[in-house]
CSV table of C-alpha atoms in Angstrom, one decimal:
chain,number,residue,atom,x,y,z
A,1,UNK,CA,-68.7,33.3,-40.6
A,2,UNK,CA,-66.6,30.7,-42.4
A,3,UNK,CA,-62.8,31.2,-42.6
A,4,UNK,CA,-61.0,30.1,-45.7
A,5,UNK,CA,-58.1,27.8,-45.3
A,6,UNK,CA,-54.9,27.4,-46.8
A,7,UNK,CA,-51.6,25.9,-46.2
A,8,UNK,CA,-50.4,26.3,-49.3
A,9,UNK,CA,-47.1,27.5,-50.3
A,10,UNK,CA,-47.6,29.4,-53.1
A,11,UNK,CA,-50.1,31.2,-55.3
A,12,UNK,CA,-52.0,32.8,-52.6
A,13,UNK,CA,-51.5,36.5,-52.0
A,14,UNK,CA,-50.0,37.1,-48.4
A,15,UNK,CA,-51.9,39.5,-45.7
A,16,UNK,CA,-54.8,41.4,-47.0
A,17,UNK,CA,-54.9,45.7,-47.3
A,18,UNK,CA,-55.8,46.1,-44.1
A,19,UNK,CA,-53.7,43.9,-42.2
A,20,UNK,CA,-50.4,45.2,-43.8
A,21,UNK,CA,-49.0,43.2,-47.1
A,22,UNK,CA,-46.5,40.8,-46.5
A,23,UNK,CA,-46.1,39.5,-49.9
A,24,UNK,CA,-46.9,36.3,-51.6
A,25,UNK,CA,-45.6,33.4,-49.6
A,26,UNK,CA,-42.1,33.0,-50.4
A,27,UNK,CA,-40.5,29.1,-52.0
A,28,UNK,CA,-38.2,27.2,-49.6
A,29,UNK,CA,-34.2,28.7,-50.4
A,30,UNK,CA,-32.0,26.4,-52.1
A,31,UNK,CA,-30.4,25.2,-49.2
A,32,UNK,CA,-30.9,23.6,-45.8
A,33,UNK,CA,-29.0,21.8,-42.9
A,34,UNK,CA,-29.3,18.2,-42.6
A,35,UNK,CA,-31.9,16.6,-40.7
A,36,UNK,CA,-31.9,20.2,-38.6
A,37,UNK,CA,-32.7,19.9,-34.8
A,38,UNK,CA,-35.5,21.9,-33.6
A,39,UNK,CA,-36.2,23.0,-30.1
A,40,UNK,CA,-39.7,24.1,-29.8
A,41,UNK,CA,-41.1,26.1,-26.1
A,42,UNK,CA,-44.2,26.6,-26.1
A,43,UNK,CA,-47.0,27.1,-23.0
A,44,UNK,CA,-51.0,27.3,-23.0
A,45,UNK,CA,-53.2,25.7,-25.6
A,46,UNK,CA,-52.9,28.8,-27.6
A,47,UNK,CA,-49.1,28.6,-28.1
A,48,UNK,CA,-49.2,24.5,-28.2
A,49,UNK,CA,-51.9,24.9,-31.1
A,50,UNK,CA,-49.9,27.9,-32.9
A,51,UNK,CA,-46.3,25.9,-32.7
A,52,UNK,CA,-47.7,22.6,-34.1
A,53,UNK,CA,-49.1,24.5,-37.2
A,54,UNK,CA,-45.6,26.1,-37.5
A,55,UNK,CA,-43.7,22.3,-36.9
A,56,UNK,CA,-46.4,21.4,-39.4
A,57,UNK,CA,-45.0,24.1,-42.0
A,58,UNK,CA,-41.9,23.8,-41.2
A,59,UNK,CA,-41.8,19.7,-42.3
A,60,UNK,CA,-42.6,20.9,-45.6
A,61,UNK,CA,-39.1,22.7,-45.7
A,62,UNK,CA,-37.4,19.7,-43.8
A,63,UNK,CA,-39.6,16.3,-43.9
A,64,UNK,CA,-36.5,14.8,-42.1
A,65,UNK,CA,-36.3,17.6,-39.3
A,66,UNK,CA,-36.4,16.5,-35.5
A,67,UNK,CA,-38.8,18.3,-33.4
A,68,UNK,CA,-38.3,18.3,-28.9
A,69,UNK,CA,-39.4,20.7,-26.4
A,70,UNK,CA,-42.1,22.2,-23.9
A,71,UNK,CA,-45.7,21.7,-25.1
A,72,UNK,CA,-49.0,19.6,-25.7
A,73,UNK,CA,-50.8,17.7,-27.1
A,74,UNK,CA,-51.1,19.5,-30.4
A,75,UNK,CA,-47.5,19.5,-30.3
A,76,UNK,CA,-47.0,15.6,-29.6
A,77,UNK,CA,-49.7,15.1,-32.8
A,78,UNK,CA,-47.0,16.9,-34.9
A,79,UNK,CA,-44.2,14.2,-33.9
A,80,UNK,CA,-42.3,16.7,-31.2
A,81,UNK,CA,-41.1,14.6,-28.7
A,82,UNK,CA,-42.1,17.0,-25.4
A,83,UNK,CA,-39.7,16.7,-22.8
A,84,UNK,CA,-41.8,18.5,-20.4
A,85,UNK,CA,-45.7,19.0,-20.8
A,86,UNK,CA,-46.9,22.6,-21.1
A,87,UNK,CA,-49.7,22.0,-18.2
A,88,UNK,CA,-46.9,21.8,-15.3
A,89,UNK,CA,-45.7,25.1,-16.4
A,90,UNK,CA,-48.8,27.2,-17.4
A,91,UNK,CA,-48.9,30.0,-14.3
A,92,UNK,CA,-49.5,33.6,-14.4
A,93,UNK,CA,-48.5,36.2,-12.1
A,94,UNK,CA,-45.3,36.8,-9.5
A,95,UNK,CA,-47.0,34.8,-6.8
A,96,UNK,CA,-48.2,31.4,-9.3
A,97,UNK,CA,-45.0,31.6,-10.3
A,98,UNK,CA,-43.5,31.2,-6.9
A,99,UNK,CA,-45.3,28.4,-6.2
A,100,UNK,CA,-43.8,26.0,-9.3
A,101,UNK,CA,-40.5,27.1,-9.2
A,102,UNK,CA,-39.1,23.6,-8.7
A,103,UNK,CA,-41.0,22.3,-12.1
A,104,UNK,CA,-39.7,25.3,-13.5
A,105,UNK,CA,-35.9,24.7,-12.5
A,106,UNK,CA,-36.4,21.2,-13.8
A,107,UNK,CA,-37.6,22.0,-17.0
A,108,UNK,CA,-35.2,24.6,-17.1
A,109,UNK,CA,-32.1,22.2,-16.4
A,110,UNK,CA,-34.0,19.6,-19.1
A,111,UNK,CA,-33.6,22.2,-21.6
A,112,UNK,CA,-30.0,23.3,-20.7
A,113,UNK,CA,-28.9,19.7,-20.9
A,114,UNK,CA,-30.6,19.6,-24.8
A,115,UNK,CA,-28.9,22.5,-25.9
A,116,UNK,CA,-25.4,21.0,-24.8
A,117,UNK,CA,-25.5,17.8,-25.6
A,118,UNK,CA,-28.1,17.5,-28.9
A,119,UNK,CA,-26.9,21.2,-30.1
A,120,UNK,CA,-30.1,22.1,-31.3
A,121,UNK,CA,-30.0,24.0,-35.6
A,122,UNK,CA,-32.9,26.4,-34.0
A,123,UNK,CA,-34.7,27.3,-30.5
A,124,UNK,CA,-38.2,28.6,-31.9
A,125,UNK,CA,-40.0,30.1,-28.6
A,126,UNK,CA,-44.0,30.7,-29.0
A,127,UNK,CA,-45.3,33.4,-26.5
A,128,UNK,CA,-44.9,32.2,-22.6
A,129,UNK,CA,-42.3,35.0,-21.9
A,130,UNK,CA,-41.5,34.5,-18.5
A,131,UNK,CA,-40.4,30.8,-19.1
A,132,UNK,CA,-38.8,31.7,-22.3
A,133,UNK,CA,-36.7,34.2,-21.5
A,134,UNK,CA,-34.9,32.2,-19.3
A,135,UNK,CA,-34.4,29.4,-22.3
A,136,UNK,CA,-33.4,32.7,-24.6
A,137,UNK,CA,-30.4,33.2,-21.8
A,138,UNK,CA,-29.8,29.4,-22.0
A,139,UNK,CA,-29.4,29.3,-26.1
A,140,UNK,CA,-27.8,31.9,-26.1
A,141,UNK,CA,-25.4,30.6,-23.3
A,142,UNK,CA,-25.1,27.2,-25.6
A,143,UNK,CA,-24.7,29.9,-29.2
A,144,UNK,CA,-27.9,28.3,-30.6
A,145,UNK,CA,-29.8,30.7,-32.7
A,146,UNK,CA,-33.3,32.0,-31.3
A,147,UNK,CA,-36.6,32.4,-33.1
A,148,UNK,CA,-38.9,34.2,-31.0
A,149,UNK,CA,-42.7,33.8,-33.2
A,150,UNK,CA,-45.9,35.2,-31.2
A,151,UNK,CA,-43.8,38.5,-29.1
A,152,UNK,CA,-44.8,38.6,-25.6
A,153,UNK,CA,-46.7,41.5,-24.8
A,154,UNK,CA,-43.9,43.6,-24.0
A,155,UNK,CA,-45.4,46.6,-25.9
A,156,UNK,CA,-47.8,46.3,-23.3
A,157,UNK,CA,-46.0,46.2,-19.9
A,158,UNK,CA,-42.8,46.4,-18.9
A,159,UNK,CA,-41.2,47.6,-22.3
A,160,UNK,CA,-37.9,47.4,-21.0
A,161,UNK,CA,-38.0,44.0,-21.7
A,162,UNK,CA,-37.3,45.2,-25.4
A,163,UNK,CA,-33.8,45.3,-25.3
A,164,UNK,CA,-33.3,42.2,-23.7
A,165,UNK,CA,-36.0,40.4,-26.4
A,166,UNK,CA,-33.3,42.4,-28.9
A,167,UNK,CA,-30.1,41.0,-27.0
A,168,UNK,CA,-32.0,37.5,-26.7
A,169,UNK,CA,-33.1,36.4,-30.1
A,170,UNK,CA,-32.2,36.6,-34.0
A,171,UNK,CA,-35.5,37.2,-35.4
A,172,UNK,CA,-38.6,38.4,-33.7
A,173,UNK,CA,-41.5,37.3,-35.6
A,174,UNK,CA,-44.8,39.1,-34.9
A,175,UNK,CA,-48.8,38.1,-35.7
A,176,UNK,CA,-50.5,42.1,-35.3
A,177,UNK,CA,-50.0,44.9,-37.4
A,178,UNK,CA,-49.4,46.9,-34.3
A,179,UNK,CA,-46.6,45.2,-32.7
A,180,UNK,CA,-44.6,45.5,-36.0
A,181,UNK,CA,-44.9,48.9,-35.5
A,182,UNK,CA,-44.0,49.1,-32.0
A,183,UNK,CA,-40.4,47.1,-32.5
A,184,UNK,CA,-39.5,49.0,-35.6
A,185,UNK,CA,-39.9,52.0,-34.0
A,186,UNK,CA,-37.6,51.0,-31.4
A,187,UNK,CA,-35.2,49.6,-33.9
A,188,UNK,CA,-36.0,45.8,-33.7
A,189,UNK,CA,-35.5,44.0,-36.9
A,190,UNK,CA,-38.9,42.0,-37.2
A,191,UNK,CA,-41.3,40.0,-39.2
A,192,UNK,CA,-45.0,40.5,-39.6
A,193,UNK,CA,-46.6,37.2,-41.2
A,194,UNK,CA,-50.1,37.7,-39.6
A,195,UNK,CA,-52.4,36.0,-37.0
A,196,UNK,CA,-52.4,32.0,-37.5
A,197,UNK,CA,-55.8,31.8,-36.8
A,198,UNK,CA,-56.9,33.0,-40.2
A,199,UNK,CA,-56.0,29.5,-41.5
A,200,UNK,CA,-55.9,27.1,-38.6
A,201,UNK,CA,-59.7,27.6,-37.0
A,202,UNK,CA,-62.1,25.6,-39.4
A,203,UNK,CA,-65.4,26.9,-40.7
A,204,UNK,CA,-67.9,27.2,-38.1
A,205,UNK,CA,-70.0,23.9,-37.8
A,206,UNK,CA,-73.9,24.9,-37.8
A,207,UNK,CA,-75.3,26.0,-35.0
A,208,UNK,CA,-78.5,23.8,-34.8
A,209,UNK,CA,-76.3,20.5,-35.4
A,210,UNK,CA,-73.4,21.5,-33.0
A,211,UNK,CA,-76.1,22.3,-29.9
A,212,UNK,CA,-78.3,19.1,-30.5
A,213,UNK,CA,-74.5,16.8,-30.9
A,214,UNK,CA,-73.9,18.2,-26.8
A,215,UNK,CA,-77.4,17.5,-26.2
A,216,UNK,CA,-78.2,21.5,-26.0
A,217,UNK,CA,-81.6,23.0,-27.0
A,218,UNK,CA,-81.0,25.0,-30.6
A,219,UNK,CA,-83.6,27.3,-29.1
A,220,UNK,CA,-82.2,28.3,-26.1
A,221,UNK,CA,-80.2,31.4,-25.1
A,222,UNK,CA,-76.5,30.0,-25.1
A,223,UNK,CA,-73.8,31.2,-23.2
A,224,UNK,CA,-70.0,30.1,-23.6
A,225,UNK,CA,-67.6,30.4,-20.5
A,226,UNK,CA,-64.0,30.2,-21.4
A,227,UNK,CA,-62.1,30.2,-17.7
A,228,UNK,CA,-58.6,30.4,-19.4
A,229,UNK,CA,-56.6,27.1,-20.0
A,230,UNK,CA,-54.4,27.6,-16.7
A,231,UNK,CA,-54.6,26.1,-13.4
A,232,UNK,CA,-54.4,28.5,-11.8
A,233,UNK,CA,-56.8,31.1,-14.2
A,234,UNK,CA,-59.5,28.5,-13.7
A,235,UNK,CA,-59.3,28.5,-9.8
A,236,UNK,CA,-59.5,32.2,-10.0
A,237,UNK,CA,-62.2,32.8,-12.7
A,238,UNK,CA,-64.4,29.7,-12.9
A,239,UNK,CA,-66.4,30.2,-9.8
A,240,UNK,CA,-67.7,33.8,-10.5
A,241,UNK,CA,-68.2,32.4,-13.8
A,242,UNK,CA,-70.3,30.0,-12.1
A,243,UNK,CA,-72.2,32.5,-9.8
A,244,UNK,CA,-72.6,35.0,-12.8
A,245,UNK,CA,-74.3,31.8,-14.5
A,246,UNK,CA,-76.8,31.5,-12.0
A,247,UNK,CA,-77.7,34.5,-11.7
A,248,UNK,CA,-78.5,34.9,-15.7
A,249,UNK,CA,-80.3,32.0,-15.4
A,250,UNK,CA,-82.8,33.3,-12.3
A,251,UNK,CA,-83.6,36.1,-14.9
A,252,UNK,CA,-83.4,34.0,-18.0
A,253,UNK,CA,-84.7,29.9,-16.5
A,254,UNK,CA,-84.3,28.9,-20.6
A,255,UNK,CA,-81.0,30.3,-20.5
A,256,UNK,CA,-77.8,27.0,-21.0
A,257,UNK,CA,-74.2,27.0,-20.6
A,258,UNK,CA,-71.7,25.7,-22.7
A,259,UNK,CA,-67.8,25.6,-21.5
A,260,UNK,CA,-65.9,24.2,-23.8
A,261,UNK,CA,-62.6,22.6,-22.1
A,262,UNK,CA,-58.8,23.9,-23.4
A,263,UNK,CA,-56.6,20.6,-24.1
A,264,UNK,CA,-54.0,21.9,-21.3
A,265,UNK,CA,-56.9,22.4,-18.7
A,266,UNK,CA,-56.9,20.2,-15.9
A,267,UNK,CA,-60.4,18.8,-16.4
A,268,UNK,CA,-60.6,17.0,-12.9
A,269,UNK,CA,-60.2,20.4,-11.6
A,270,UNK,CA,-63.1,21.8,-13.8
A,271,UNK,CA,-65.3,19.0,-12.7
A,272,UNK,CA,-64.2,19.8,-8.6
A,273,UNK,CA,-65.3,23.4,-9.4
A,274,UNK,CA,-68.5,22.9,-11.3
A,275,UNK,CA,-69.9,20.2,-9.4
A,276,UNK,CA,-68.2,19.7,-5.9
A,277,UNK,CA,-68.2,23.5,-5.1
A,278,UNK,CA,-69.8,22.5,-1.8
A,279,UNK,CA,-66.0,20.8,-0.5
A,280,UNK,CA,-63.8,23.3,-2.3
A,281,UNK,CA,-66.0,25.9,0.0
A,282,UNK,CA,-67.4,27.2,-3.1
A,283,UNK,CA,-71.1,27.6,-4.0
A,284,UNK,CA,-72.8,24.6,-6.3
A,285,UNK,CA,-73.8,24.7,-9.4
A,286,UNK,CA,-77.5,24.3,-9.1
A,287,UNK,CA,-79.4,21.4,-10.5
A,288,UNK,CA,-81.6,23.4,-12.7
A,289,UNK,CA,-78.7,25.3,-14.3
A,290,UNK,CA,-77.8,23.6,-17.7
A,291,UNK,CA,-74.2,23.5,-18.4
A,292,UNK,CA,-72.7,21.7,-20.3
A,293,UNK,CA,-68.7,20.4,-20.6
A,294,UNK,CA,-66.9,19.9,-23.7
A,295,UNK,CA,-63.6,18.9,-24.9
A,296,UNK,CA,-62.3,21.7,-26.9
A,297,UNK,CA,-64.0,23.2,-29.9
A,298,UNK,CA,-63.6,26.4,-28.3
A,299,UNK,CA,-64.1,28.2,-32.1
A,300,UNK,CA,-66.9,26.2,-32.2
A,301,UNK,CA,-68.9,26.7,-29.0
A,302,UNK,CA,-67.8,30.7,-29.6
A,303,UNK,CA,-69.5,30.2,-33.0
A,304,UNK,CA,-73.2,28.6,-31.3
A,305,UNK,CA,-73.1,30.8,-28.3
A,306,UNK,CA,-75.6,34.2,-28.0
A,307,UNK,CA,-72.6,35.6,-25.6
A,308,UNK,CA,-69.6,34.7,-24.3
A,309,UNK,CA,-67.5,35.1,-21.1
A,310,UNK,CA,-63.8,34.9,-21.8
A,311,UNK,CA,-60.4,35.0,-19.7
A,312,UNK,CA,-58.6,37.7,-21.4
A,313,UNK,CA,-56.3,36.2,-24.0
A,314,UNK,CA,-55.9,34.0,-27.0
A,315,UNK,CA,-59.5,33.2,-27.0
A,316,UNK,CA,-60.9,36.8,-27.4
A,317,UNK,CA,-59.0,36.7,-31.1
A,318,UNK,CA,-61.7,33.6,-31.8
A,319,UNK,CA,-64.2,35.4,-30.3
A,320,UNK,CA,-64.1,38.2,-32.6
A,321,UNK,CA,-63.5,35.8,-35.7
A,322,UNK,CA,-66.8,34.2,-34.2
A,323,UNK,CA,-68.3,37.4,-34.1
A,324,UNK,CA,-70.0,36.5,-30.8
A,325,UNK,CA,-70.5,39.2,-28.0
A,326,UNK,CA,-68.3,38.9,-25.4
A,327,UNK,CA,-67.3,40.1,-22.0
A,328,UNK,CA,-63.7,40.1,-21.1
A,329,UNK,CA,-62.8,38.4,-17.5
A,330,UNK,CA,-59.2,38.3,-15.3
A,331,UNK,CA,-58.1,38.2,-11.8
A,332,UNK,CA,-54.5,37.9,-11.2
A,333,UNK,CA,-53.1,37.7,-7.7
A,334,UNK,CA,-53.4,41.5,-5.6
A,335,UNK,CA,-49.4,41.2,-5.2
A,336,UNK,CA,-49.4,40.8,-9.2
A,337,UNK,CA,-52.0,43.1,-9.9
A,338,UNK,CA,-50.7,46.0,-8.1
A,339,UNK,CA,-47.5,45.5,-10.1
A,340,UNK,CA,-49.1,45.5,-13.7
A,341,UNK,CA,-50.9,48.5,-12.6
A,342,UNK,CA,-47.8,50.6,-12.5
A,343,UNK,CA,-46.2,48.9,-15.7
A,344,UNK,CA,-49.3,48.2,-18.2
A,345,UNK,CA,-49.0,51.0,-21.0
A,346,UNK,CA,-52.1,49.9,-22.5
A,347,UNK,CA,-55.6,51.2,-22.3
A,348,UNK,CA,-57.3,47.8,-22.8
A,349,UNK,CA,-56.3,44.2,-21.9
A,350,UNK,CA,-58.4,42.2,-24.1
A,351,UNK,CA,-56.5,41.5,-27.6
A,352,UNK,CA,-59.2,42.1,-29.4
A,353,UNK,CA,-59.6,45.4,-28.0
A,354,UNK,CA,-56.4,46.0,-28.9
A,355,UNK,CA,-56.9,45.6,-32.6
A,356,UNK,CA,-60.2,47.6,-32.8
A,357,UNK,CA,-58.4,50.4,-31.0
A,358,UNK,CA,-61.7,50.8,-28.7
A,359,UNK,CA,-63.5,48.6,-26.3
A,360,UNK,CA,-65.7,47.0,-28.1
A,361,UNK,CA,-65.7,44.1,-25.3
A,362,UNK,CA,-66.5,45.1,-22.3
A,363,UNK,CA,-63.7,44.1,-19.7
A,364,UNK,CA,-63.8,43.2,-16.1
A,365,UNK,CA,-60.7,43.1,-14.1
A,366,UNK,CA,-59.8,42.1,-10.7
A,367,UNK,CA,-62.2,43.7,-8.0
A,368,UNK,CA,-65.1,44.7,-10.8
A,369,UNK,CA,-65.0,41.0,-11.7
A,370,UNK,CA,-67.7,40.1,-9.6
A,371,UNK,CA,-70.8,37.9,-10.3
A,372,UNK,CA,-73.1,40.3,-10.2
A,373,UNK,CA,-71.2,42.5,-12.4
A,374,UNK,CA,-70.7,40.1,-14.8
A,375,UNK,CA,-74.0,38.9,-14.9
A,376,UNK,CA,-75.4,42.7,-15.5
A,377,UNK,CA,-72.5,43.0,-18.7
A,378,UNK,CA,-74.0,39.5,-19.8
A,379,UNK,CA,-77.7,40.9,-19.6
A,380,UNK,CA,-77.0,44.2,-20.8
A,381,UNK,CA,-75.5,42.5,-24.5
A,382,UNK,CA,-78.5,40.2,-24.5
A,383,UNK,CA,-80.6,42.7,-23.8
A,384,UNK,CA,-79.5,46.1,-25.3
A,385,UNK,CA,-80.2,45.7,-29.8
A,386,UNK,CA,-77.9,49.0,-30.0
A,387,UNK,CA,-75.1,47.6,-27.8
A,388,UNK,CA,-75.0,44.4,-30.1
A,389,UNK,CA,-74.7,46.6,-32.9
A,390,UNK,CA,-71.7,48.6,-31.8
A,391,UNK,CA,-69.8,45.4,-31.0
A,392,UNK,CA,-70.5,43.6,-34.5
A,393,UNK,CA,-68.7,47.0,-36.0
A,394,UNK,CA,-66.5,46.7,-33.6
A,395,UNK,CA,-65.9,42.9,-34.7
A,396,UNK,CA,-65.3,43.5,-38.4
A,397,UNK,CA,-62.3,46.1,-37.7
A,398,UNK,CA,-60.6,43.5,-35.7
A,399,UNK,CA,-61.1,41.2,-38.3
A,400,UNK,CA,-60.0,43.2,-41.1
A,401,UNK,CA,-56.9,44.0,-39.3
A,402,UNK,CA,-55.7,40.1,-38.8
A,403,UNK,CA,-54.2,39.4,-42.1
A,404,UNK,CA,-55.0,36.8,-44.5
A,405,UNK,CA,-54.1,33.5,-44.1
A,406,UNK,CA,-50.4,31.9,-44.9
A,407,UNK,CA,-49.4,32.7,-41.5
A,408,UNK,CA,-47.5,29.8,-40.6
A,409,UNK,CA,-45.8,29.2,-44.1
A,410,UNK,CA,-44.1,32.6,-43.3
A,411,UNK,CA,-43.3,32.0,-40.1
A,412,UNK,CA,-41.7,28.7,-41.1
A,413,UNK,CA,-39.6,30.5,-44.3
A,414,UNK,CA,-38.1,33.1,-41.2
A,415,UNK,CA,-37.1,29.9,-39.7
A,416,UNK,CA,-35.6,28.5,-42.4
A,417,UNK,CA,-33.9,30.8,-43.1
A,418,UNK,CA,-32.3,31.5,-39.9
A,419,UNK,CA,-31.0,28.0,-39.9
A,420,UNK,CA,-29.3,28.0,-43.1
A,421,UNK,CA,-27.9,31.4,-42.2
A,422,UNK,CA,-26.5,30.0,-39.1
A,423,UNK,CA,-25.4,26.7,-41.0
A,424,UNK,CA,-25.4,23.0,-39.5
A,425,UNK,CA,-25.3,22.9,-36.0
């Protein structure tokens, strides 16, 4: 499937029918602050990747605007100077967090000490809600005004945490049809500009080039494993990954394994995992077993794969745009778990569930994410013509309902013009 791209800023139409019309993408207004200061949060790859295209847009409003804050390395490409990197922040859960609370308070007082002394024109957050609510508190503490693009998932779980997103920011800006929904009917002013992917992830290479370039057999049965670009997600999904692997290929000896690394992953951790399991008390990979690790191209490993095995997040979206067959992984800690059980509002996890309205991935959470379950899901896409089937329909109402492209141009004209509401800083 190839994905047309455009960065433009004018001329093209904005989100399709489907995805709700936003309007063509709007000209810059007639006047900005100076040289505006720009504080930009965000946390896993998704969010780094998604805040350098809107940095990116935004330069076309402000050439001479400075760009600091919490990210990676797509972010660093853009010319943000990161004060602290995304990767020593990137947890999930009550428990994770526990654990990095002294990074957190640092990065926390790092931030603090910005928004006195530099006095930042905007705070744009991206996602990563339980780190940027706490900078929220901070700007709003220091009177900077707050830009909150990519809503955390609060129509999800715990959607208390509305009032306090209200309280928290000037302009909510939102990339599903369905969350504008949700926040208008509970009174939150809010901009839907569509998903950013619909212009950011490149055509899909060919499949027969991008297998033989990773020294992978065209011909084989190919299976993606996306652990989640976390820490802490990797330690907890990677090895039944691993063992799920293994047990496809005992059924399916052709069978090869691509796993295609996020650029906030720790990749010495990977490499423990996949081929020192025998010290971290974890089984090896066996020598037979082809897998192969890549840096990045996620999209693009999605796009060769037969199937795919995907932490639940970001990367399902891609999935779908892929239109590769996936089954949804995640395994929080029990503490965490037994919490989102009571607050989760939704019926499924997976985002691209979500925007089909069904479950056209299957999805394996916490004690039913076991190896052997996973393995059976895998076997049962690969195996089953009618299943496959389902899921491609499934795929193109996900698809239809993402938008067109311009995603971050709009974004970037919200945050324009909540700095030149707000004035110089």
């Amino acid at each position: 499937m190839q994905l047309k791209s455009n960065n433009g800023w004018g001329g093209e139409s904005g989100l399709d029918d489907q995805g709700g019309a936003a309007g063509p993408t709007p000209s810059p207004p007639a006047t900005m602050p100076p040289s505006p200061r720009i504080l930009v949060v965000a946390g896993e790859a998704s969010g780094d990747d998604h805040a350098a295209r809107l940095v990116a847009a935004i330069r076309e409003f402000c050439p001479d605007a400075e760009f600091l804050g919490v990210g990676g390395e797509e972010m660093r490409a853009q010319g943000v100077r990161i004060l602290t990197p995304a990767s020593e922040l990137a947890v999930v859960g009550l428990m994770e967090v526990a654990g990095h609370l002294p990074a957190i308070w640092q990065a926390l007082r790092g931030i603090g000490r910005v928004l006195k002394t530099a006095r930042p024109d905007l705070v744009i957050l991206v996602d990563f809600p339980d780190f940027n609510f706490w900078v929220a508190r901070l700007a709003r503490y220091y009177r900077a005004p707050v830009l909150y693009y990519i809503s955390p998932q609060v129509w999800a779980w715990r959607t208390y945490r509305v009032r306090t997103l209200a309280r928290l920011t000037d302009r909510l800006v939102v990339i599903f049809p369905f969350e504008a929904d949700f926040y208008r009917g509970q009174g939150v002013t809010v901009d839907y500009v569509g998903h950013p992917f619909r212009e950011t992830l490149p055509p899909l290479a060919d499949r027969r080039t991008f297998l033989q370039g990773h020294n992978l057999d065209p011909e084989a049965l190919t299976i993606a494993l996306l652990p989640g670009s976390r820490a802490g997600e990797i330690e907890r999904h990677l090895p039944a990954m691993l063992e799920a692997a293994s047990l496809i290929h005992r059924s399916i000896p052709q069978a090869q394994f691509i796993l295609p690394l996020a650029s906030t992953a720790p990749e010495g951790l990977v490499q423990s995992i996949c081929f020192e399991g025998v010290e971290a008390g974890l089984k090896p990979v066996p020598a037979a077993l082809r897998l192969r690790i890549i840096p990045g191209q996620a999209y693009q490993a999605l796009g060769a794969a037969h199937v795919a095995v995907v932490a639940s997040g970001t990367a399902t979206v891609e999935a779908a745009l892929a239109g590769t067959p996936t089954v949804i992984v995640y395994r929080v800690s029990p503490l965490t778990f037994a919490l989102a059980r009571r607050l989760v509002r939704v019926e499924h996890v997976g985002m691209a569930n979500l925007l089909a309205g069904e479950r056209v991935f299957p999805e394996l959470l916490q004690d039913d994410f076991t190896p052997e379950r996973l393995a059976h899901e895998v076997l049962s896409l690969i195996r089953d013509p009618k299943r496959l089937e389902t899921v491609r329909r499934g795929l193109a109402a996900v698809i239809r309902r993402l938008g067109g492209p311009g995603a971050s141009a709009r974004a970037a004209r919200v945050a324009v013009e909540l700095m030149t509401s707000a004035g110089p800083g």
